[in-house]
Coordinates of C-alpha atoms in Angstrom, one line a residue:
M22 CA -156.5 -114.0 -133.8
K23 CA -153.6 -111.6 -133.2
W24 CA -153.9 -109.5 -130.1
V25 CA -151.8 -106.4 -129.5
T26 CA -151.3 -103.8 -126.8
Y27 CA -150.5 -100.3 -128.1
R28 CA -149.7 -97.0 -126.6
G29 CA -152.3 -94.4 -127.3
A30 CA -153.1 -90.9 -126.2
D31 CA -155.1 -92.3 -123.3
G32 CA -152.5 -94.9 -122.2
E33 CA -152.1 -98.5 -123.2
R34 CA -155.0 -100.0 -125.2
T35 CA -155.7 -103.6 -126.2
G36 CA -157.1 -104.8 -129.5
V37 CA -157.3 -107.3 -132.2
L38 CA -155.1 -106.8 -135.3
S39 CA -156.8 -107.5 -138.6
D40 CA -155.7 -106.4 -142.1
G41 CA -153.3 -103.8 -140.8
E42 CA -155.9 -102.2 -138.4
I43 CA -156.3 -102.5 -134.7
Y44 CA -159.9 -103.0 -133.4
A45 CA -159.6 -101.5 -129.9
M46 CA -161.2 -102.6 -126.7
A47 CA -162.4 -99.9 -124.3
P48 CA -159.8 -98.0 -122.4
G49 CA -158.7 -99.8 -119.2
V50 CA -159.2 -103.3 -120.6
A51 CA -155.8 -105.1 -120.5
L52 CA -155.0 -108.2 -122.5
L53 CA -153.9 -109.9 -119.2
D54 CA -157.5 -109.5 -118.0
L55 CA -158.9 -111.1 -121.2
V56 CA -156.3 -113.9 -121.0
A57 CA -157.7 -114.7 -117.5
C58 CA -161.0 -115.4 -119.1
G59 CA -159.5 -118.5 -120.8
A60 CA -159.4 -119.4 -124.4
D61 CA -163.2 -119.3 -124.9
G62 CA -163.5 -115.9 -123.2
L63 CA -160.6 -114.5 -125.2
R64 CA -162.1 -115.7 -128.5
A65 CA -165.5 -114.2 -127.6
A66 CA -164.0 -110.9 -126.6
G67 CA -162.1 -110.8 -129.9
E68 CA -165.3 -111.5 -131.9
D69 CA -167.1 -108.8 -130.0
V70 CA -164.5 -106.2 -130.6
L71 CA -164.2 -107.0 -134.3
R72 CA -168.0 -106.3 -134.6
S73 CA -168.1 -103.3 -132.3
P74 CA -164.7 -101.7 -131.6
T75 CA -164.4 -98.5 -129.5
A76 CA -161.8 -97.3 -131.9
V77 CA -160.0 -98.5 -135.1
V78 CA -156.4 -97.4 -135.7
R79 CA -153.8 -98.2 -138.3
V80 CA -151.1 -100.4 -136.7
D81 CA -148.4 -98.3 -138.5
E82 CA -149.7 -95.2 -136.8
V83 CA -149.2 -96.3 -133.2
T84 CA -146.5 -97.8 -131.1
L85 CA -146.9 -101.4 -130.1
A86 CA -146.0 -102.3 -126.5
A87 CA -145.4 -105.9 -125.4
P88 CA -148.8 -107.7 -125.7
I89 CA -148.7 -108.4 -121.9
P90 CA -146.5 -105.6 -120.6
R91 CA -146.4 -106.8 -117.0
P92 CA -146.8 -110.6 -116.9
P93 CA -147.2 -112.3 -113.5
S94 CA -144.0 -114.3 -114.1
I95 CA -141.5 -115.1 -116.8
R96 CA -139.7 -118.4 -117.1
D97 CA -137.2 -119.1 -119.8
S98 CA -136.4 -122.7 -120.6
L99 CA -133.9 -124.4 -122.8
C100 CA -135.8 -126.6 -125.3
F101 CA -133.1 -126.7 -128.0
L102 CA -130.1 -128.8 -126.8
D103 CA -128.1 -127.8 -129.9
H104 CA -128.1 -124.3 -128.5
M105 CA -126.4 -125.5 -125.4
R106 CA -123.9 -127.7 -127.3
N107 CA -123.0 -124.7 -129.5
C108 CA -122.6 -122.4 -126.5
Q109 CA -120.5 -124.9 -124.6
Q110 CA -118.3 -125.4 -127.7
A111 CA -117.9 -121.7 -128.2
M112 CA -116.6 -121.3 -124.6
G113 CA -114.1 -124.1 -125.1
G114 CA -116.0 -126.9 -123.4
G115 CA -116.8 -129.2 -126.3
R116 CA -120.2 -130.4 -127.4
V117 CA -120.9 -133.3 -125.0
L118 CA -123.6 -132.4 -122.5
V119 CA -123.8 -133.9 -119.1
D120 CA -126.6 -136.4 -118.6
T121 CA -128.9 -134.1 -116.7
W122 CA -129.7 -132.1 -119.8
Y123 CA -131.4 -135.2 -121.1
R124 CA -133.5 -135.7 -118.0
V125 CA -134.7 -132.3 -116.9
P126 CA -136.1 -129.4 -119.1
A127 CA -134.0 -126.6 -117.7
F128 CA -135.5 -123.1 -117.0
Y129 CA -134.9 -120.0 -114.9
F130 CA -136.9 -117.0 -113.8
A131 CA -136.5 -113.8 -115.8
C132 CA -137.5 -110.3 -114.7
P133 CA -141.1 -109.1 -115.5
S134 CA -140.2 -105.5 -114.7
T135 CA -137.8 -105.2 -117.6
V136 CA -140.2 -106.3 -120.4
L137 CA -139.8 -104.4 -123.6
G138 CA -142.1 -103.8 -126.5
P139 CA -141.2 -105.2 -130.0
Y140 CA -139.7 -101.8 -131.2
D141 CA -138.5 -100.3 -128.0
D142 CA -134.8 -99.4 -127.5
A143 CA -133.0 -102.2 -125.7
P144 CA -130.7 -101.0 -122.9
A145 CA -127.4 -102.8 -122.6
A146 CA -126.8 -104.4 -119.2
P147 CA -124.8 -101.9 -117.1
G148 CA -121.2 -102.9 -116.9
S149 CA -121.4 -105.5 -119.7
A150 CA -119.1 -105.5 -122.7
W151 CA -120.7 -108.7 -124.1
Q152 CA -124.3 -107.8 -124.9
D153 CA -126.1 -110.4 -126.8
F154 CA -129.6 -111.4 -128.0
E155 CA -131.5 -114.7 -128.2
L156 CA -134.3 -115.4 -130.7
E157 CA -136.9 -117.5 -129.0
I158 CA -140.7 -117.9 -129.0
A159 CA -142.9 -117.8 -125.9
A160 CA -146.0 -119.7 -124.9
I161 CA -148.5 -117.8 -122.7
I162 CA -150.5 -119.6 -120.0
G163 CA -154.3 -119.1 -120.3
A164 CA -155.6 -121.0 -117.3
T165 CA -154.7 -121.6 -113.7
G166 CA -153.2 -125.1 -113.3
Q167 CA -150.9 -127.2 -111.1
D168 CA -149.3 -130.6 -111.5
L169 CA -150.3 -130.7 -115.2
S170 CA -149.8 -133.6 -117.5
V171 CA -148.0 -132.9 -120.8
E172 CA -151.4 -133.0 -122.6
Q173 CA -153.0 -130.6 -120.0
A174 CA -150.0 -128.4 -120.3
E175 CA -150.3 -128.1 -124.0
Q176 CA -154.0 -127.2 -123.6
S177 CA -153.2 -124.5 -121.1
I178 CA -151.4 -122.4 -123.8
I179 CA -153.6 -119.5 -124.9
G180 CA -151.1 -118.0 -127.4
Y181 CA -147.6 -117.5 -128.7
M182 CA -145.3 -114.6 -129.3
I183 CA -141.7 -113.7 -130.1
F184 CA -139.4 -113.7 -127.1
N185 CA -135.9 -112.0 -127.1
D186 CA -133.9 -112.9 -124.1
W187 CA -131.3 -110.1 -124.0
S188 CA -128.1 -111.5 -122.4
A189 CA -124.9 -110.1 -121.0
R190 CA -122.5 -112.9 -121.7
D191 CA -119.6 -111.6 -119.6
L192 CA -121.8 -111.2 -116.5
Q193 CA -123.4 -114.5 -117.2
Q194 CA -120.0 -116.2 -117.3
L195 CA -118.9 -114.5 -114.1
E196 CA -122.1 -115.2 -112.1
G197 CA -122.3 -118.8 -113.4
Q198 CA -119.2 -119.6 -111.3
L199 CA -121.4 -119.1 -108.2
R200 CA -123.6 -122.0 -109.4
I201 CA -126.8 -120.6 -108.0
G202 CA -128.6 -119.5 -111.2
Q203 CA -128.9 -116.6 -113.5
A204 CA -128.6 -113.0 -112.2
K205 CA -127.6 -109.7 -113.8
G206 CA -126.4 -111.5 -116.9
K207 CA -130.1 -112.1 -117.8
D208 CA -131.7 -109.1 -116.2
S209 CA -131.5 -106.2 -118.6
G210 CA -134.5 -106.9 -120.7
V211 CA -137.0 -109.4 -122.2
T212 CA -138.7 -108.4 -125.5
L213 CA -142.2 -109.8 -126.1
G214 CA -144.3 -109.3 -129.2
P215 CA -145.3 -107.9 -131.5
Y216 CA -148.6 -109.9 -131.1
L217 CA -150.1 -112.7 -129.0
V218 CA -151.1 -115.2 -131.7
T219 CA -153.8 -117.7 -130.7
P220 CA -153.0 -121.4 -131.3
D221 CA -155.7 -121.8 -134.0
E222 CA -153.9 -119.4 -136.3
L223 CA -150.7 -121.5 -136.0
H224 CA -152.3 -124.9 -136.5
P225 CA -150.9 -125.2 -140.1
Y226 CA -147.4 -125.1 -138.7
R227 CA -147.9 -127.9 -136.1
R228 CA -145.7 -130.9 -136.7
D229 CA -145.4 -133.9 -134.4
G230 CA -146.7 -132.0 -131.4
K231 CA -144.5 -129.0 -132.0
L232 CA -144.7 -125.7 -133.8
S233 CA -142.4 -125.7 -136.9
L234 CA -141.9 -122.0 -137.5
Q235 CA -139.0 -120.7 -139.7
V236 CA -137.0 -118.0 -137.9
T237 CA -134.3 -115.5 -138.9
A238 CA -132.1 -113.3 -136.6
L239 CA -130.3 -110.2 -138.0
V240 CA -128.0 -107.6 -136.7
N241 CA -127.8 -104.4 -138.7
D242 CA -129.7 -106.2 -141.4
T243 CA -127.1 -108.9 -141.7
V244 CA -128.3 -112.4 -141.1
I245 CA -126.7 -114.0 -138.0
G246 CA -128.7 -117.2 -137.8
T247 CA -131.7 -119.1 -139.2
G248 CA -133.6 -122.2 -138.0
S249 CA -136.9 -123.7 -137.1
T250 CA -138.7 -124.0 -133.8
G251 CA -139.5 -127.6 -134.9
A252 CA -136.0 -128.5 -133.7
M253 CA -137.1 -128.5 -130.1
D254 CA -135.8 -131.4 -128.0
W255 CA -138.2 -130.6 -125.1
T256 CA -141.7 -129.5 -126.1
F257 CA -143.7 -126.7 -124.5
G258 CA -146.0 -129.2 -123.1
E259 CA -143.2 -131.0 -121.3
V260 CA -141.6 -127.8 -120.0
I261 CA -144.9 -126.5 -118.7
S262 CA -145.7 -129.9 -117.1
Y263 CA -142.4 -129.8 -115.3
V264 CA -142.8 -126.1 -114.3
S265 CA -146.3 -126.8 -112.8
R266 CA -145.1 -129.5 -110.4
G267 CA -146.2 -128.2 -107.0
V268 CA -146.8 -124.7 -108.4
S269 CA -150.0 -123.0 -109.5
L270 CA -149.4 -121.4 -112.9
Q271 CA -151.4 -118.2 -113.5
P272 CA -153.0 -116.7 -116.6
G273 CA -150.4 -114.6 -118.4
D274 CA -147.4 -116.5 -117.2
V275 CA -144.7 -116.5 -119.9
I276 CA -142.7 -119.6 -120.8
G277 CA -139.8 -119.0 -123.2
S278 CA -138.6 -121.7 -125.5
G279 CA -134.9 -121.1 -125.2
T280 CA -132.8 -120.0 -128.2
V281 CA -133.3 -121.5 -131.7
P282 CA -129.8 -122.8 -132.5
T283 CA -127.5 -120.2 -134.3
C284 CA -129.9 -117.3 -133.6
T285 CA -127.6 -115.7 -131.0
L286 CA -124.1 -114.2 -131.2
V287 CA -122.4 -116.4 -128.6
E288 CA -122.8 -119.5 -130.8
H289 CA -120.7 -117.8 -133.5
L290 CA -117.9 -116.7 -131.1
T291 CA -115.2 -118.9 -132.6
Q292 CA -116.3 -118.3 -136.2
P293 CA -114.9 -115.0 -137.3
E294 CA -116.8 -115.1 -140.6
S295 CA -120.1 -115.1 -138.8
F296 CA -119.3 -113.3 -135.5
P297 CA -119.7 -109.5 -136.0
G298 CA -118.7 -108.7 -132.4
W299 CA -120.9 -108.2 -129.4
L300 CA -123.7 -105.7 -129.6
Q301 CA -122.8 -102.0 -129.4
D302 CA -124.6 -98.8 -128.9
G303 CA -126.8 -98.2 -132.0
D304 CA -126.8 -101.7 -133.4
V305 CA -130.2 -102.8 -134.6
V306 CA -131.5 -106.4 -133.8
T307 CA -134.3 -107.8 -135.9
L308 CA -136.0 -111.1 -135.1
R309 CA -138.4 -112.7 -137.6
V310 CA -140.6 -115.7 -136.9
E311 CA -143.0 -117.2 -139.3
G312 CA -146.6 -116.6 -138.2
L313 CA -145.5 -114.5 -135.2
G314 CA -144.2 -111.4 -137.0
E315 CA -141.1 -109.3 -136.4
T316 CA -139.4 -107.3 -133.7
R317 CA -136.8 -104.6 -134.5
Q318 CA -134.9 -102.8 -131.7
R319 CA -131.9 -100.5 -131.3
V320 CA -129.4 -101.3 -128.6
C321 CA -128.6 -98.3 -126.4
A322 CA -125.7 -97.8 -124.0
T323 CA -126.3 -97.4 -120.3
P324 CA -124.3 -95.6 -117.6
P325 CA -121.6 -97.6 -115.8
P326 CA -122.8 -99.3 -112.6
H327 CA -121.8 -98.1 -109.2
P328 CA -118.7 -100.1 -108.2
L329 CA -118.7 -102.5 -105.3
A330 CA -115.5 -103.2 -103.4
P331 CA -114.6 -107.0 -103.4
R332 CA -114.5 -108.8 -100.1
V333 CA -111.2 -110.1 -98.8
N334 CA -110.8 -113.8 -99.7
P335 CA -109.5 -115.5 -96.5
D336 CA -108.5 -118.6 -98.4
V337 CA -106.1 -116.9 -100.7
A338 CA -102.9 -115.2 -99.7
P339 CA -103.0 -111.5 -100.7
E340 CA -100.7 -110.5 -103.5
A341 CA -97.6 -108.6 -102.3
T342 CA -97.6 -104.9 -102.9
R343 CA -96.2 -104.2 -106.4
V344 CA -93.5 -101.6 -106.6
N345 CA -91.6 -100.9 -109.7
P346 CA -87.9 -101.2 -108.6
A347 CA -86.3 -99.1 -111.3
P348 CA -84.8 -95.6 -110.5
A349 CA -86.8 -92.7 -112.1
R350 CA -85.5 -89.5 -113.6
V351 CA -88.9 -88.0 -113.0
P352 CA -91.2 -88.8 -110.1
Y353 CA -93.0 -92.0 -111.1
T354 CA -96.5 -91.0 -110.1
R355 CA -99.8 -91.2 -111.9
G356 CA -100.3 -88.2 -114.0
L357 CA -98.7 -85.6 -116.4
H358 CA -95.0 -84.7 -116.0
K359 CA -93.1 -82.1 -118.0
V360 CA -89.9 -83.8 -119.2
A361 CA -88.5 -81.1 -121.5
D362 CA -89.5 -77.8 -123.2
R363 CA -93.1 -78.3 -124.3
V364 CA -92.9 -82.1 -123.9
W365 CA -94.8 -84.0 -121.4
A366 CA -95.1 -87.7 -120.4
W367 CA -98.2 -89.3 -118.9
T368 CA -97.2 -92.2 -116.6
L369 CA -99.2 -94.9 -114.9
P370 CA -97.5 -96.9 -112.2
D371 CA -96.7 -99.7 -111.7
G372 CA -96.0 -100.4 -115.4
G373 CA -97.6 -103.9 -115.4
Y374 CA -100.3 -105.1 -117.8
G375 CA -102.4 -102.2 -119.0
W376 CA -100.6 -99.5 -116.9
S377 CA -98.9 -97.8 -119.9
N378 CA -97.4 -94.4 -120.6
A379 CA -98.2 -91.8 -123.2
G380 CA -96.9 -88.4 -124.2
L381 CA -97.6 -84.9 -125.6
V382 CA -95.4 -82.8 -127.8
A383 CA -96.5 -79.2 -128.2
G384 CA -95.6 -76.7 -130.9
E385 CA -97.0 -73.3 -131.9
G386 CA -100.8 -73.9 -132.0
A387 CA -100.5 -77.6 -132.5
S388 CA -99.7 -80.8 -130.5
L389 CA -98.8 -84.4 -131.2
L390 CA -100.2 -87.1 -128.9
V391 CA -98.2 -90.2 -128.4
D392 CA -100.7 -93.1 -127.8
T393 CA -103.9 -93.3 -125.8
L394 CA -104.6 -95.7 -122.9
F395 CA -106.3 -99.0 -122.1
D396 CA -109.9 -97.8 -121.6
L397 CA -112.0 -94.8 -122.0
A398 CA -111.9 -93.6 -118.4
L399 CA -108.1 -93.6 -118.3
T400 CA -107.8 -91.8 -121.6
S401 CA -110.4 -89.2 -120.5
E402 CA -108.5 -88.6 -117.3
M403 CA -105.3 -88.0 -119.3
L404 CA -106.9 -85.8 -121.9
D405 CA -108.5 -83.7 -119.2
A406 CA -105.1 -83.3 -117.5
M407 CA -103.6 -82.2 -120.8
Q408 CA -106.3 -79.6 -121.6
P409 CA -104.6 -76.6 -120.2
I410 CA -101.9 -77.3 -122.8
T411 CA -104.1 -78.4 -125.6
D412 CA -106.4 -75.4 -125.3
A413 CA -103.5 -73.3 -126.7
A414 CA -102.0 -76.1 -128.8
P415 CA -104.8 -78.4 -129.8
I416 CA -104.0 -82.0 -130.6
T417 CA -103.7 -82.1 -134.4
D418 CA -101.8 -85.3 -134.8
A419 CA -101.4 -88.6 -132.9
L420 CA -99.1 -91.5 -133.3
I421 CA -100.0 -95.1 -132.4
T422 CA -96.7 -96.7 -131.4
H423 CA -98.0 -100.2 -131.8
S424 CA -101.3 -102.2 -131.9
N425 CA -101.8 -103.3 -128.3
G426 CA -105.0 -102.0 -126.7
D427 CA -103.3 -100.3 -123.8
H428 CA -101.9 -97.8 -126.3
T429 CA -104.9 -97.5 -128.7
H430 CA -108.3 -98.1 -126.9
G431 CA -108.8 -94.4 -126.2
N432 CA -108.4 -93.3 -129.8
Q433 CA -112.1 -92.7 -130.3
L434 CA -112.0 -89.8 -127.8
L435 CA -109.8 -87.8 -130.1
D436 CA -111.4 -85.1 -132.3
P437 CA -112.3 -86.6 -135.7
A438 CA -110.0 -84.0 -137.3
V439 CA -106.9 -85.4 -135.6
R440 CA -104.6 -87.1 -138.0
I441 CA -103.6 -90.5 -136.6
F442 CA -100.3 -92.0 -137.8
A443 CA -99.0 -95.5 -137.5
A444 CA -96.6 -97.9 -139.1
R445 CA -98.3 -99.9 -141.8
G446 CA -97.8 -103.1 -139.9
T447 CA -99.4 -101.6 -136.8
A448 CA -102.5 -100.5 -138.7
E449 CA -102.8 -103.9 -140.3
E450 CA -102.7 -105.6 -136.9
I451 CA -105.3 -103.3 -135.5
A452 CA -107.6 -103.9 -138.5
H453 CA -107.4 -107.7 -138.1
G454 CA -107.3 -107.8 -134.3
R455 CA -109.9 -109.1 -131.9
P456 CA -112.5 -106.6 -130.7
P457 CA -111.5 -104.8 -127.5
E458 CA -114.5 -106.2 -125.5
M459 CA -113.1 -109.7 -125.9
L460 CA -110.5 -108.8 -123.3
T461 CA -113.3 -109.0 -120.8
A462 CA -112.9 -112.8 -121.0
I463 CA -109.7 -112.4 -118.9
Q464 CA -111.8 -110.8 -116.2
V465 CA -114.7 -113.1 -116.1
L466 CA -113.9 -116.6 -117.3
D467 CA -112.8 -119.3 -114.9
A468 CA -109.2 -120.2 -115.8
G469 CA -108.6 -122.4 -112.8
P470 CA -107.7 -121.7 -109.2
I471 CA -104.3 -120.1 -109.9
A472 CA -104.8 -118.3 -113.2
T473 CA -108.3 -116.9 -112.5
K474 CA -107.0 -114.7 -109.6
Y475 CA -103.9 -113.8 -111.5
Q476 CA -105.8 -112.6 -114.5
R477 CA -108.3 -110.6 -112.4
D478 CA -105.5 -109.0 -110.4
R479 CA -103.8 -107.9 -113.5
F480 CA -106.7 -106.9 -115.7
G481 CA -109.7 -106.4 -113.4
H482 CA -109.1 -102.7 -113.1
F483 CA -110.0 -101.9 -116.7
N484 CA -113.4 -101.4 -118.4
F485 CA -113.4 -102.7 -121.9
S486 CA -117.1 -101.8 -122.7
G487 CA -118.0 -99.1 -125.2
I488 CA -114.6 -99.1 -126.9
K489 CA -114.8 -98.5 -130.7
V490 CA -111.6 -99.2 -132.6
R491 CA -110.3 -96.1 -134.3
N492 CA -107.4 -97.0 -136.5
A493 CA -104.7 -94.8 -138.2
D494 CA -105.7 -92.8 -141.2
H495 CA -102.0 -92.2 -142.3
T496 CA -99.4 -94.9 -142.5
F497 CA -95.7 -95.1 -143.2
D498 CA -93.3 -98.0 -143.6
R499 CA -90.0 -97.3 -141.9
E500 CA -89.8 -93.6 -141.0
L501 CA -91.7 -90.3 -141.3
T502 CA -90.8 -86.8 -140.3
I503 CA -93.8 -84.5 -139.4
D504 CA -94.0 -80.8 -138.5
V505 CA -95.8 -80.2 -135.2
G506 CA -96.4 -76.5 -134.8
G507 CA -93.0 -75.7 -136.3
R508 CA -91.2 -78.5 -134.5
R509 CA -89.5 -81.4 -136.2
V510 CA -90.7 -84.8 -134.9
D511 CA -89.3 -88.1 -136.3
L512 CA -91.5 -91.2 -136.4
L513 CA -89.4 -94.4 -136.7
N514 CA -90.7 -98.0 -137.1
L515 CA -88.0 -100.2 -135.5
G516 CA -90.1 -103.4 -135.5
P517 CA -91.1 -106.1 -135.7
A518 CA -90.2 -106.9 -132.1
H519 CA -92.8 -106.5 -129.4
T520 CA -95.4 -106.6 -132.1
A521 CA -95.5 -106.7 -135.9
A522 CA -94.4 -103.1 -136.0
D523 CA -93.1 -100.9 -133.2
S524 CA -92.7 -97.1 -133.6
V525 CA -90.8 -94.6 -131.5
V526 CA -91.1 -90.8 -131.5
H527 CA -87.9 -88.7 -131.4
V528 CA -88.1 -85.0 -130.6
P529 CA -84.5 -83.9 -131.6
D530 CA -84.8 -80.3 -130.3
A531 CA -85.9 -81.5 -126.8
G532 CA -83.7 -84.6 -126.6
V533 CA -86.7 -86.8 -125.9
L534 CA -87.5 -90.3 -127.1
F535 CA -90.9 -91.9 -126.7
A536 CA -90.0 -95.6 -127.0
G537 CA -93.5 -97.2 -126.8
D538 CA -93.4 -100.8 -125.9
L539 CA -89.9 -101.3 -127.3
L540 CA -88.9 -100.3 -123.8
F541 CA -90.1 -101.6 -120.4
I542 CA -88.4 -100.2 -117.3
G543 CA -88.4 -102.1 -114.1
C544 CA -91.0 -104.5 -115.5
T545 CA -90.4 -107.5 -117.8
P546 CA -90.9 -107.0 -121.6
I547 CA -92.9 -109.6 -123.5
V548 CA -92.2 -110.7 -127.0
W549 CA -95.4 -111.1 -129.0
A550 CA -93.9 -111.0 -132.4
G551 CA -90.1 -111.0 -132.5
P552 CA -87.6 -112.0 -133.5
I553 CA -85.7 -111.2 -130.3
A554 CA -82.6 -110.4 -132.4
N555 CA -84.6 -107.6 -134.1
W556 CA -85.7 -106.2 -130.7
V557 CA -82.0 -106.2 -129.7
A558 CA -81.2 -104.3 -132.9
A559 CA -84.1 -101.9 -132.1
C560 CA -82.4 -101.2 -128.7
D561 CA -79.2 -100.4 -130.5
A562 CA -81.0 -98.0 -132.8
M563 CA -82.7 -96.2 -129.9
I564 CA -79.3 -95.9 -128.0
A565 CA -77.8 -94.4 -131.1
L566 CA -80.3 -91.6 -131.1
D567 CA -78.6 -90.5 -127.8
A568 CA -81.7 -88.9 -126.4
P569 CA -81.0 -88.0 -122.7
I570 CA -84.7 -88.4 -121.8
V571 CA -86.4 -91.7 -122.7
V572 CA -90.1 -92.3 -122.0
P573 CA -90.8 -96.1 -122.0
G574 CA -94.1 -97.7 -122.9
H575 CA -94.2 -99.1 -119.3
G576 CA -92.3 -98.0 -116.2
P577 CA -90.6 -94.8 -115.1
I578 CA -88.9 -92.3 -117.3
T579 CA -85.2 -93.2 -117.9
D580 CA -82.2 -92.5 -120.1
P581 CA -80.1 -94.6 -122.6
D582 CA -78.9 -96.8 -119.6
G583 CA -82.4 -98.0 -119.2
I584 CA -82.4 -99.1 -122.8
R585 CA -79.1 -100.9 -122.3
A586 CA -80.6 -102.8 -119.3
M587 CA -83.5 -104.1 -121.2
R588 CA -81.2 -105.0 -124.1
G589 CA -79.3 -107.1 -121.6
Y590 CA -82.4 -108.9 -120.5
L591 CA -83.3 -109.8 -124.1
V592 CA -79.8 -111.2 -124.8
H593 CA -79.8 -113.1 -121.5
V594 CA -83.1 -114.8 -122.1
A595 CA -82.3 -115.6 -125.8
E596 CA -78.9 -117.2 -124.9
Q597 CA -80.3 -119.2 -122.0
S598 CA -83.3 -120.4 -124.0
E599 CA -81.1 -121.5 -126.9
A600 CA -78.8 -123.4 -124.5
A601 CA -81.7 -125.2 -123.1
Y602 CA -83.0 -126.0 -126.6
R603 CA -79.6 -127.5 -127.6
K604 CA -79.8 -129.7 -124.5
G605 CA -83.2 -131.1 -125.7
M606 CA -85.3 -129.4 -123.0
S607 CA -88.8 -128.4 -123.8
F608 CA -89.7 -124.8 -123.7
V609 CA -91.7 -125.4 -120.5
E610 CA -88.7 -127.0 -118.8
A611 CA -86.5 -124.1 -120.0
A612 CA -88.8 -121.5 -118.6
D613 CA -89.2 -123.3 -115.3
T614 CA -85.5 -123.6 -114.8
I615 CA -84.1 -120.4 -116.3
D616 CA -81.9 -118.3 -114.1
L617 CA -83.0 -114.7 -114.4
G618 CA -80.2 -113.4 -112.3
E619 CA -80.4 -109.6 -111.8
Y620 CA -83.6 -109.4 -113.9
A621 CA -85.6 -111.6 -111.4
R622 CA -86.5 -108.5 -109.4
W623 CA -88.3 -106.8 -112.3
L624 CA -92.1 -106.9 -112.1
D625 CA -93.9 -109.6 -114.0
A626 CA -90.9 -111.9 -114.3
E627 CA -93.3 -114.6 -115.3
R628 CA -93.4 -113.2 -118.8
V629 CA -90.3 -115.1 -119.3
V630 CA -92.6 -118.0 -120.3
A631 CA -93.7 -116.1 -123.4
N632 CA -90.2 -115.0 -124.1
V633 CA -88.7 -118.4 -123.9
Y634 CA -91.5 -119.8 -126.1
Q635 CA -90.7 -117.1 -128.7
R636 CA -87.0 -118.0 -128.8
Y637 CA -88.0 -121.7 -129.2
R638 CA -90.3 -120.8 -132.0
E639 CA -87.5 -119.0 -133.7
L640 CA -85.3 -122.1 -133.4
D641 CA -88.2 -124.5 -134.4
P642 CA -91.1 -122.9 -136.3
D643 CA -93.1 -126.1 -135.9
I644 CA -93.3 -126.0 -132.1
P645 CA -97.0 -126.1 -131.1
R646 CA -98.4 -123.0 -129.5
P647 CA -99.6 -123.6 -126.0
E648 CA -103.3 -123.2 -125.2
S649 CA -102.7 -120.2 -122.9
L650 CA -99.4 -118.5 -122.3
L651 CA -101.2 -116.3 -119.8
V652 CA -102.2 -119.3 -117.7
M653 CA -98.7 -120.6 -117.9
Q654 CA -97.4 -117.3 -116.7
A655 CA -99.7 -117.4 -113.7
E656 CA -98.5 -120.9 -112.8
W657 CA -94.9 -119.9 -113.2
A658 CA -95.4 -117.0 -110.9
A659 CA -97.2 -119.2 -108.3
K660 CA -94.2 -121.7 -108.3
R661 CA -91.7 -118.9 -107.8
G662 CA -93.8 -117.4 -105.0

């Protein structure tokens, strides 16, 4: 039999599904009550209601709830060891499991109060950027029992259903470092349904003591994974026997199987061809299981959680207060600053990772926005501050100076009518870049005792959830002049340097240059693309524009002398790196021993590691790329104190 719970005009009703129709029990009778009567009692109740229903309704005319909307308990196990191998490999840990996985059938407790029906909207976990699903099946306990043998445990199962274990992978990774079990990473929802199917209906699928049901998982109707429940390493009988040790199981208790291998996003994380990105607001997840039916749910966004202030770690020395040492032509404070006639700069001290600048150029009835910011909250704050200006001169155009997220992630907040310009190379990098939410890895993964704190100190202030990439819709190669409300504005691509293409904005009538990340002031530049010689040439080109007011991508507003200072840094690092290379030193040795001289006082001096590596790569294209330049930067900074 297939038992369902549906939502009717008089509340939740229970019934048996047959040929597309539900034969309903009397109001007030819950499936959990019938399950408590045991297998014989459930079968007798089903036979009775098929003969004498209190109502008959079409299943496609009602909304199905979870068959047991409020189970006494939910335990989710891990019966498929290939799922664990795949997850471990995706997170960089290899496929070899520790011996304990082969000795104990793992399980954890899920949250009964967040059970969802098979077609309910599925809320994302608050604060998560890595929402995922897991296709599983569940066994439902039909009789009280304790200290059960494997055979007794199998006999205690009164039915099966689909089980979707909604998972917040970033929260799961973070909380996993506490080593006390699952928490908010597995707390946002468990889908059960659409039916409770009794074991007799599934007998044709039983092989070697296990159900062998073919399964398929889809996101937005694209297949993510397929498999069979017959691939279990631990059977339901073994899991339930283990769970029942010293514990009295109750009718209606739910035991999840764990994920059928490949039927979850995280297993595809390192396979771009099969990883569509983490779930976003509006995505539709469909799970199909032979003999058990189908669930289909839309993911919906949730409000951000209330923040909690971290405790002081007494075992770690606090980081010194970061102050950008460069002189500023305009007060270097967070907010909007007028720098010339109808030209404004938005600055974010201290200019380190993610703390970037942007700009606004206003004409008659129109404005050009130069870049957005690293997350949606920062960009909203900036756009709100600009509103008194943009009410009279709406943003009609925007320029993306380069592809990095701290200059692009807020693009989705611009009006759809805004024309977004970028150099062709910038647009291509954005189109082929990693999804913004992947930056959450820097905030949550354990990178070791030194790098973990470094990464969280640098990137922990930003929220990468909910960001949808909006790329340029107009591209140019080297230069483009546009009219902004009667003002001439020149867009110049001077890259590759910092990235594959790096554009600046020159406003000739105001004497203002927005340099993007071709210019860092008081903080150390980082060469992602190079060559360094091309960046030096870009500095010369910016100096030649002779703009008295220069807005860098990071750091305080400056003038051409600021460009000359950064040019000096690039030349200094390139020369010292090449000298070390000619001496036969490795790039790690060169970075460890380099004399930064006057540039040592700039913020984020540890970026020299990436810059030395870039120069070595120019001298020897076959030099292997290190596993993590960011970790190496953290270690360099720790050595230098």
